[in-house]
Every structure is written in C-alpha cells, then in structure tokens.
C-alpha cells in the first residue's frame, strides 16, 4: 500500500504516466478517425491506394512545362503541378528580393520624400490580404489590358495583352547552353580565387584584388556570354496573325497576375527585413571600420553587409518559404499550380482524397524541411563566434 | 552679462526647404518623385473624388465618368452582411455590439475583476453569438450559406482564434515541456501546420472532416473552414507564445516551484500571465494574418468580404464595377489591419520602456 503510494508520488513515474495517457488518447483518436474514414470510403465505393496515379488523367492543362498531354497518367499531372508551382515561386522570389531591397534601402534614405513613399508602400501592402492582390491583378489589371491587336509591345519582341504575355522563344538551345556553361565555369573560378586569396591573406597579409576579379568573373563574363548567346541564337519572335499572336511562348494571364501579386506583396515584407537588418548594425561598427582606415566601400562590404546578412537570413528564408506556400493562391484564379491541379482537378476526377492530400502536403513539407536544414547549416556557419 | 542669443528655432518652412531641396541632388530626386506622385495621384483623385458619381440607385445614374460609388451604396448591405435576410440583420448588429462591449468591459474593468469577467465573457459570448447569428430558441433559423460579407470575415477570425489561442498556448507549453513525448508531439504538430499552405488546409478541412466523422454526422461547411483555419493559426500562435515563454527568466518558474506550486498552478499564476503579456504584440500580428487569410474561404465558395466583392462583379446590372468593388473592400481590410498593427506596435513600445 505505502509502496504503491510512493510510486504514484514519484515524479519520474508520474511523468511517464502522463505521457502514456496522452499517447494512448492520440492513438485511440487516430484509430477512431481511420475506421470512420475507411467505412465512409467503402460506402462511397472508393478504393484506397496509389494505383490511381497510373490511370489516364484526361485533364487538359493550359500551361505545361514538362511535355505532359491529356493522354498521360495522373502522376504526370502531379509533376506538371510541381513544376508550375516551382516556376512561379522561383521567379517571384528573385523579383520580390530585388524590389524588396530597393524599397527597404529607400526606406532608410536620408531623403524625406523617398523614405516616406517607401514607408507608405510598405504599410499599404502589408495590411491587405494577398488574395486581394491576386484578384486585383487578374480581374482588375490584366483583364483591363488592351486586346491582342492593341498589345503593349516591350522592345518589339514581347507583347502584353489581356490574354497574357507572349515572349520570344529560342529556336535552338545550343548557344544558350554554352553560355550557361561559361557562366558556371566563371563562378567556380571566382570561388576558387576567393578561397586562394583568403588563404594567402591569412598567411602573408597581402590583399588580392578580389573586387576587380569578382566584377570581371561575376559580371563581365556572364554579360558578354549572354549577349553573344542571345545574338547568335535565332529567336522565334511572336507575330500578330489575325486576332492573336503566333509563335514565341505564351505565358498565360494567370501566371502574370499571380507573379505580380506575389512580388508586390512579398516585397513589402522583404523591405522591412532589409531595413531591420541594416539598422541592426550599430553605428560604432561603421566608425570602428573607418578608424581602422577602411574606405566607405570596404566598410559596407566587410563590416556592414556581413553583419546585416546574419540578421536578415533567417527571416528572409521564412519569407521565401511563404512565397512557396503562397503560390497556392493561384488556385483562386485557376493558375494550374500543384494545389489547383492536383488537389482540385485530379481529386475531383478520382475522389482519392486522402492519397492526393497527403502527396500535395508532402511536397510542401519536404521542400520546407530541406530549406530549413540548409538554412540551419548556413546559420551555424555564419553565426557570431564568441568565446 | 550678455549671453549668446538663443539658437533660432528653424522655422518649419526652412526645415522643409532643407529636407527637400538641401543639395542639388536632393532637389533633383524631389522633383522626379513629385512628378511620379502627380502622375499617379492626379488621375486617381480625379477618378475617386472629382469625377465620381455619389447619388442614385442604378448604373444609369453613373454619368460623370469616374468612380461609380452608387454601386457600393446599392450593395452596402451585401458587403456587410452577405445574403443574411434584411429583416434579421439586427441580430448581427446585436452580436457585434455585445462582442465589443464584452471586450471593452474586460479591458476597462478594475484589475481584481478582470480575470473573472474575462472568463465569464469567454464562456458566455461565443455561444450567444452563434445563437444570435444562426437562430433557434425563438429566433428564425438562418443557414450559414446566407452569411457573408464583413460580418463573416469577423466571425471566422474571432471563432478561429477561439480555437487557435488555447491550442497555441498548449502546444507552446508542450514544446517547452520536459516530457520528451509531449515535446515531440508538439513540435510535429507545430511544424506540420506551419509547413503547409493555408489554402490546402481549407481544402483539406472541407474534404477530410466529413470523411473522418462517423457516418451520419455532418459538419457545417463554415465550421469546417473555421476549424481548418483555427488549427493552422494555432501553430503560428504557438510560436508567438513560445517567444514570450523563452523571454521569461527561468527563475520565475523555479521560484514558483520552490514555493510549492504544482506545474499547472505555476504556469497559470506565474508563467503565463507574464509570458502572454510579452507575446501579445506577436499574437496580434498573427491575428492580423488570420484576418487576411480568412479571404481564402473563397475557394470553398464561402463569401466573406472579398468574396462578396468578387461575386458582385458578376451582376449583369452592374458591369465593369471591378475597381469600385476592389477599392472599397481593400480599404476596409486595410483600415482594420492597419489599426490592429498600430495597436500591436504601441503595445511593444510600452513594454520596451
């Protein structure tokens, strides 16, 4: 009797008891739900399992990057969705980062009017739902663009109208591939040079012209290579035939609207991150840099930016993952992304709710976990080393 | 003794001249920006105010060429209440007033009554609101299908956060807990919901909730959306609360334990009151995000404010009212979210002082 009582009063035993109770409850709840689901599915006549993935899909998609056709199987449709989601996410991240940096730095400008405009933009964008922007760009702006015959020409090669954006397409990829390889090689060469320069500096204290070599390898070589490749390639430039453009590559209006919405919205959040990051570097750091005899460019490059980046990287990563998740807002205007194609069309056609939902969520979770893992590694590498 | 003349306070005019035209470059930037603003703002103001039509009842009354605010006037009831029957809308008003009075009562109550009053409101108000809105017990029944507009936006935000805040606090505590299994469960819950798109969760809730319930039990369409949103926001709330828990010195809980308080007493009396005060700004930001994400119920054809605005564009009697509908609904979202974010910022400032 006393022994049982003392066991109950032992903290370790009680902790285990609590945890066992919670686990038993959770398992019980799961069994309850799974049993209900299987009963309901039997009633509805749905067979569970992933066999449906090899059925012919029969779903037409207006925007395909993978060579998928209606006759392909549902797994093909899944990959179309993944590709479309990734495409809009990657382009939106690049553009939103650029716009966000510009707005964030403008916010810190000593020019009163400029920083006020940037501040107004940030406050405007952050306090309105993203879905508002998606609908606004799609039904308010793109739909109000002129018809193809009165398209807005961009340098005479790309055309923007209410059916989307038509851009030129290269006839052959050969030259562009060569340019890509050249750029890759020069980036690798710069990385090698950087490592060598740092080692030499640690050994001998001699500076290497990192900036000039960097400009040459990271800017001049890529620009030259791309210019050559663009000029040497024959382009299929869209031409107006009848009521629409022929040739080139037609970017659907849904893509343009979703991209514009993601960029304008996310840029407001990135601008605040940039501002916070730059402000977090105390003025004493800049002063100490100039006391050591560094020039203002060197202070920015060697003192301010590395420290600001350390503060900015974690929230920026978060925003990038948000862009990935927010790309699913395309479902509201029927942009064929993963959610709208797979969780929408494929699910309606097959009724395999559980399998399809699990696959869709898994894509987002896997990408999210991978990015978090990379970022944790990076963060640990650049973290402040203190004694 | 003749002292130095006191420094002349710069007149505001010269201050502005210095700010905007101090150097040639500053002046140049000012001129360019002013031109850009004029290029955008002049047509906008002409459209929204000068050339706008304000009076009338039909589209034919919009003759001035600018914005047709007659459309908003004619549709105002729908934007606020959706398809809620016009003769029953007083119920929504009463529910709203009761909610505002309840919150104000708790905020302005004397300190010793605050907790009791708060708990009472938390127990009384949610069922009262549901009774008023959906009916029964003497009131006419109104299907959730007919709810809509701003009222639905606020309804979903408030009821989803009634799920999200308690759940979020529990999982935040679980993530800090010393019990390994509890911590693991909490981490999995939080990271799962934070990792998936909210739109997918709304689809998921509307498809899976009926599937996992015993046959015959039907969950209302709106309730599914509220539950789905509540779970996602709970994960974000948990992270907001965790910030507060981590900011609290460890000594607080240790002192409470040394005084002989149990875990739940220490948590309820010592840890949470302080941690929640620290987390309040972050939690407010999550609530703002919730209001913005409420718009996503559009994908399961529930029409909140933005949904009603979008649906009103299909009215053949009012063709081409896109800009008016977006401007009006956008302005309401902006006002609500901006006010809340200002409040959250002032809370944070007060704490820092």
PDB file of C-alpha atoms in Angstrom, chain B residues 58-183:
ATOM      1  CA  UNK B  58     -28.863  52.263 -60.719  1.00  0.00           C
ATOM      2  CA  UNK B  59     -25.923  52.079 -63.056  1.00  0.00           C
ATOM      3  CA  UNK B  60     -27.570  54.676 -65.310  1.00  0.00           C
ATOM      4  CA  UNK B  61     -27.007  57.268 -62.570  1.00  0.00           C
ATOM      5  CA  UNK B  62     -23.256  56.978 -63.037  1.00  0.00           C
ATOM      6  CA  UNK B  63     -22.726  59.559 -65.746  1.00  0.00           C
ATOM      7  CA  UNK B  64     -19.731  61.530 -64.505  1.00  0.00           C
ATOM      8  CA  UNK B  65     -17.160  59.127 -65.945  1.00  0.00           C
ATOM      9  CA  UNK B  66     -15.265  58.489 -62.701  1.00  0.00           C
ATOM     10  CA  UNK B  67     -15.884  56.002 -59.947  1.00  0.00           C
ATOM     11  CA  UNK B  68     -19.457  54.799 -59.554  1.00  0.00           C
ATOM     12  CA  UNK B  69     -19.873  54.842 -55.769  1.00  0.00           C
ATOM     13  CA  UNK B  70     -23.611  54.358 -56.335  1.00  0.00           C
ATOM     14  CA  UNK B  71     -22.711  50.704 -56.784  1.00  0.00           C
ATOM     15  CA  UNK B  72     -21.207  50.480 -53.287  1.00  0.00           C
ATOM     16  CA  UNK B  73     -24.198  52.350 -51.878  1.00  0.00           C
ATOM     17  CA  UNK B  74     -26.641  49.955 -53.520  1.00  0.00           C
ATOM     18  CA  UNK B  75     -24.664  46.919 -52.392  1.00  0.00           C
ATOM     19  CA  UNK B  76     -23.632  48.161 -48.961  1.00  0.00           C
ATOM     20  CA  UNK B  77     -25.921  45.742 -47.127  1.00  0.00           C
ATOM     21  CA  UNK B  78     -24.475  42.787 -49.000  1.00  0.00           C
ATOM     22  CA  UNK B  79     -20.902  43.874 -48.424  1.00  0.00           C
ATOM     23  CA  UNK B  80     -21.612  43.984 -44.694  1.00  0.00           C
ATOM     24  CA  UNK B  81     -23.988  41.043 -44.163  1.00  0.00           C
ATOM     25  CA  UNK B  82     -23.853  38.889 -47.303  1.00  0.00           C
ATOM     26  CA  UNK B  83     -27.221  37.330 -48.077  1.00  0.00           C
ATOM     27  CA  UNK B  84     -28.358  37.479 -44.443  1.00  0.00           C
ATOM     28  CA  UNK B  85     -32.122  38.246 -44.562  1.00  0.00           C
ATOM     29  CA  UNK B  86     -32.571  42.027 -44.371  1.00  0.00           C
ATOM     30  CA  UNK B  87     -35.213  41.900 -41.625  1.00  0.00           C
ATOM     31  CA  UNK B  88     -32.932  39.783 -39.420  1.00  0.00           C
ATOM     32  CA  UNK B  89     -29.766  41.863 -39.696  1.00  0.00           C
ATOM     33  CA  UNK B  90     -30.369  43.470 -36.303  1.00  0.00           C
ATOM     34  CA  UNK B  91     -29.261  40.153 -34.805  1.00  0.00           C
ATOM     35  CA  UNK B  92     -25.824  40.545 -36.371  1.00  0.00           C
ATOM     36  CA  UNK B  93     -25.638  44.099 -35.060  1.00  0.00           C
ATOM     37  CA  UNK B  94     -26.526  42.980 -31.541  1.00  0.00           C
ATOM     38  CA  UNK B  95     -23.938  40.196 -31.666  1.00  0.00           C
ATOM     39  CA  UNK B  96     -21.315  42.711 -32.801  1.00  0.00           C
ATOM     40  CA  UNK B  97     -22.258  45.216 -30.101  1.00  0.00           C
ATOM     41  CA  UNK B  98     -22.257  42.503 -27.431  1.00  0.00           C
ATOM     42  CA  UNK B  99     -18.791  41.421 -28.536  1.00  0.00           C
ATOM     43  CA  UNK B 100     -17.402  44.973 -28.496  1.00  0.00           C
ATOM     44  CA  UNK B 101     -18.991  45.698 -25.093  1.00  0.00           C
ATOM     45  CA  UNK B 102     -17.658  42.427 -23.705  1.00  0.00           C
ATOM     46  CA  UNK B 103     -14.096  43.130 -24.815  1.00  0.00           C
ATOM     47  CA  UNK B 104     -14.281  46.760 -23.649  1.00  0.00           C
ATOM     48  CA  UNK B 105     -15.692  45.624 -20.293  1.00  0.00           C
ATOM     49  CA  UNK B 106     -12.766  43.276 -19.742  1.00  0.00           C
ATOM     50  CA  UNK B 107     -10.189  45.855 -20.849  1.00  0.00           C
ATOM     51  CA  UNK B 108     -11.532  48.646 -18.638  1.00  0.00           C
ATOM     52  CA  UNK B 109     -12.573  46.555 -15.636  1.00  0.00           C
ATOM     53  CA  UNK B 110     -10.698  47.056 -12.341  1.00  0.00           C
ATOM     54  CA  UNK B 111      -7.720  44.737 -12.034  1.00  0.00           C
ATOM     55  CA  UNK B 112      -9.242  42.359  -9.462  1.00  0.00           C
ATOM     56  CA  UNK B 113     -12.357  41.755 -11.577  1.00  0.00           C
ATOM     57  CA  UNK B 114     -10.535  41.369 -14.888  1.00  0.00           C
ATOM     58  CA  UNK B 115      -9.897  37.637 -14.714  1.00  0.00           C
ATOM     59  CA  UNK B 116     -13.384  36.708 -13.524  1.00  0.00           C
ATOM     60  CA  UNK B 117     -15.042  38.950 -16.078  1.00  0.00           C
ATOM     61  CA  UNK B 118     -12.800  37.651 -18.844  1.00  0.00           C
ATOM     62  CA  UNK B 119     -13.620  34.026 -18.087  1.00  0.00           C
ATOM     63  CA  UNK B 120     -17.316  34.862 -17.895  1.00  0.00           C
ATOM     64  CA  UNK B 121     -17.209  36.576 -21.266  1.00  0.00           C
ATOM     65  CA  UNK B 122     -15.266  33.693 -22.786  1.00  0.00           C
ATOM     66  CA  UNK B 123     -17.928  31.270 -21.588  1.00  0.00           C
ATOM     67  CA  UNK B 124     -20.966  33.412 -22.417  1.00  0.00           C
ATOM     68  CA  UNK B 125     -20.177  35.318 -25.606  1.00  0.00           C
ATOM     69  CA  UNK B 126     -19.286  32.590 -28.143  1.00  0.00           C
ATOM     70  CA  UNK B 127     -22.488  30.549 -27.663  1.00  0.00           C
ATOM     71  CA  UNK B 128     -24.522  33.779 -27.524  1.00  0.00           C
ATOM     72  CA  UNK B 129     -23.011  34.884 -30.837  1.00  0.00           C
ATOM     73  CA  UNK B 130     -23.772  31.572 -32.531  1.00  0.00           C
ATOM     74  CA  UNK B 131     -27.325  31.606 -31.185  1.00  0.00           C
ATOM     75  CA  UNK B 132     -27.925  35.162 -32.410  1.00  0.00           C
ATOM     76  CA  UNK B 133     -26.478  34.511 -35.842  1.00  0.00           C
ATOM     77  CA  UNK B 134     -27.826  31.083 -36.674  1.00  0.00           C
ATOM     78  CA  UNK B 135     -31.082  31.213 -34.697  1.00  0.00           C
ATOM     79  CA  UNK B 136     -33.161  28.582 -32.889  1.00  0.00           C
ATOM     80  CA  UNK B 137     -34.779  29.000 -29.452  1.00  0.00           C
ATOM     81  CA  UNK B 138     -37.292  31.556 -30.678  1.00  0.00           C
ATOM     82  CA  UNK B 139     -35.186  33.147 -33.395  1.00  0.00           C
ATOM     83  CA  UNK B 140     -35.665  32.312 -37.079  1.00  0.00           C
ATOM     84  CA  UNK B 141     -33.046  29.875 -38.359  1.00  0.00           C
ATOM     85  CA  UNK B 142     -30.582  31.402 -40.846  1.00  0.00           C
ATOM     86  CA  UNK B 143     -28.445  28.962 -42.856  1.00  0.00           C
ATOM     87  CA  UNK B 144     -24.680  29.629 -42.797  1.00  0.00           C
ATOM     88  CA  UNK B 145     -24.969  29.601 -46.599  1.00  0.00           C
ATOM     89  CA  UNK B 146     -26.588  33.046 -46.325  1.00  0.00           C
ATOM     90  CA  UNK B 147     -23.896  34.536 -44.089  1.00  0.00           C
ATOM     91  CA  UNK B 148     -21.346  36.696 -45.804  1.00  0.00           C
ATOM     92  CA  UNK B 149     -19.530  39.976 -46.163  1.00  0.00           C
ATOM     93  CA  UNK B 150     -17.604  41.770 -43.442  1.00  0.00           C
ATOM     94  CA  UNK B 151     -19.699  40.044 -40.783  1.00  0.00           C
ATOM     95  CA  UNK B 152     -18.420  36.648 -41.954  1.00  0.00           C
ATOM     96  CA  UNK B 153     -14.814  37.859 -42.114  1.00  0.00           C
ATOM     97  CA  UNK B 154     -15.035  38.949 -38.477  1.00  0.00           C
ATOM     98  CA  UNK B 155     -16.982  35.837 -37.434  1.00  0.00           C
ATOM     99  CA  UNK B 156     -14.385  33.483 -38.910  1.00  0.00           C
ATOM    100  CA  UNK B 157     -11.468  35.485 -37.492  1.00  0.00           C
ATOM    101  CA  UNK B 158     -12.905  35.572 -33.965  1.00  0.00           C
ATOM    102  CA  UNK B 159     -14.076  31.958 -33.796  1.00  0.00           C
ATOM    103  CA  UNK B 160     -10.928  30.584 -35.444  1.00  0.00           C
ATOM    104  CA  UNK B 161      -8.843  32.418 -32.870  1.00  0.00           C
ATOM    105  CA  UNK B 162     -11.026  30.966 -30.107  1.00  0.00           C
ATOM    106  CA  UNK B 163      -9.681  27.608 -31.294  1.00  0.00           C
ATOM    107  CA  UNK B 164      -6.209  28.870 -32.100  1.00  0.00           C
ATOM    108  CA  UNK B 165      -5.261  30.737 -28.907  1.00  0.00           C
ATOM    109  CA  UNK B 166      -5.903  27.992 -26.311  1.00  0.00           C
ATOM    110  CA  UNK B 167      -4.488  25.332 -28.611  1.00  0.00           C
ATOM    111  CA  UNK B 168      -1.495  27.529 -29.403  1.00  0.00           C
ATOM    112  CA  UNK B 169      -0.765  28.114 -25.713  1.00  0.00           C
ATOM    113  CA  UNK B 170      -0.996  24.379 -25.005  1.00  0.00           C
ATOM    114  CA  UNK B 171       1.401  23.475 -27.808  1.00  0.00           C
ATOM    115  CA  UNK B 172       3.809  26.260 -26.888  1.00  0.00           C
ATOM    116  CA  UNK B 173       3.898  24.873 -23.335  1.00  0.00           C
ATOM    117  CA  UNK B 174       4.275  21.373 -24.780  1.00  0.00           C
ATOM    118  CA  UNK B 175       7.242  22.465 -26.867  1.00  0.00           C
ATOM    119  CA  UNK B 176       8.950  23.840 -23.730  1.00  0.00           C
ATOM    120  CA  UNK B 177       7.963  20.864 -21.612  1.00  0.00           C
ATOM    121  CA  UNK B 178      10.472  18.500 -20.027  1.00  0.00           C
ATOM    122  CA  UNK B 179       8.399  15.480 -21.049  1.00  0.00           C
ATOM    123  CA  UNK B 180      10.021  14.140 -24.189  1.00  0.00           C
ATOM    124  CA  UNK B 181       6.975  12.560 -25.820  1.00  0.00           C
ATOM    125  CA  UNK B 182       4.851  15.666 -25.265  1.00  0.00           C
ATOM    126  CA  UNK B 183       7.588  17.832 -26.718  1.00  0.00           C
TER     127      UNK B 183
END
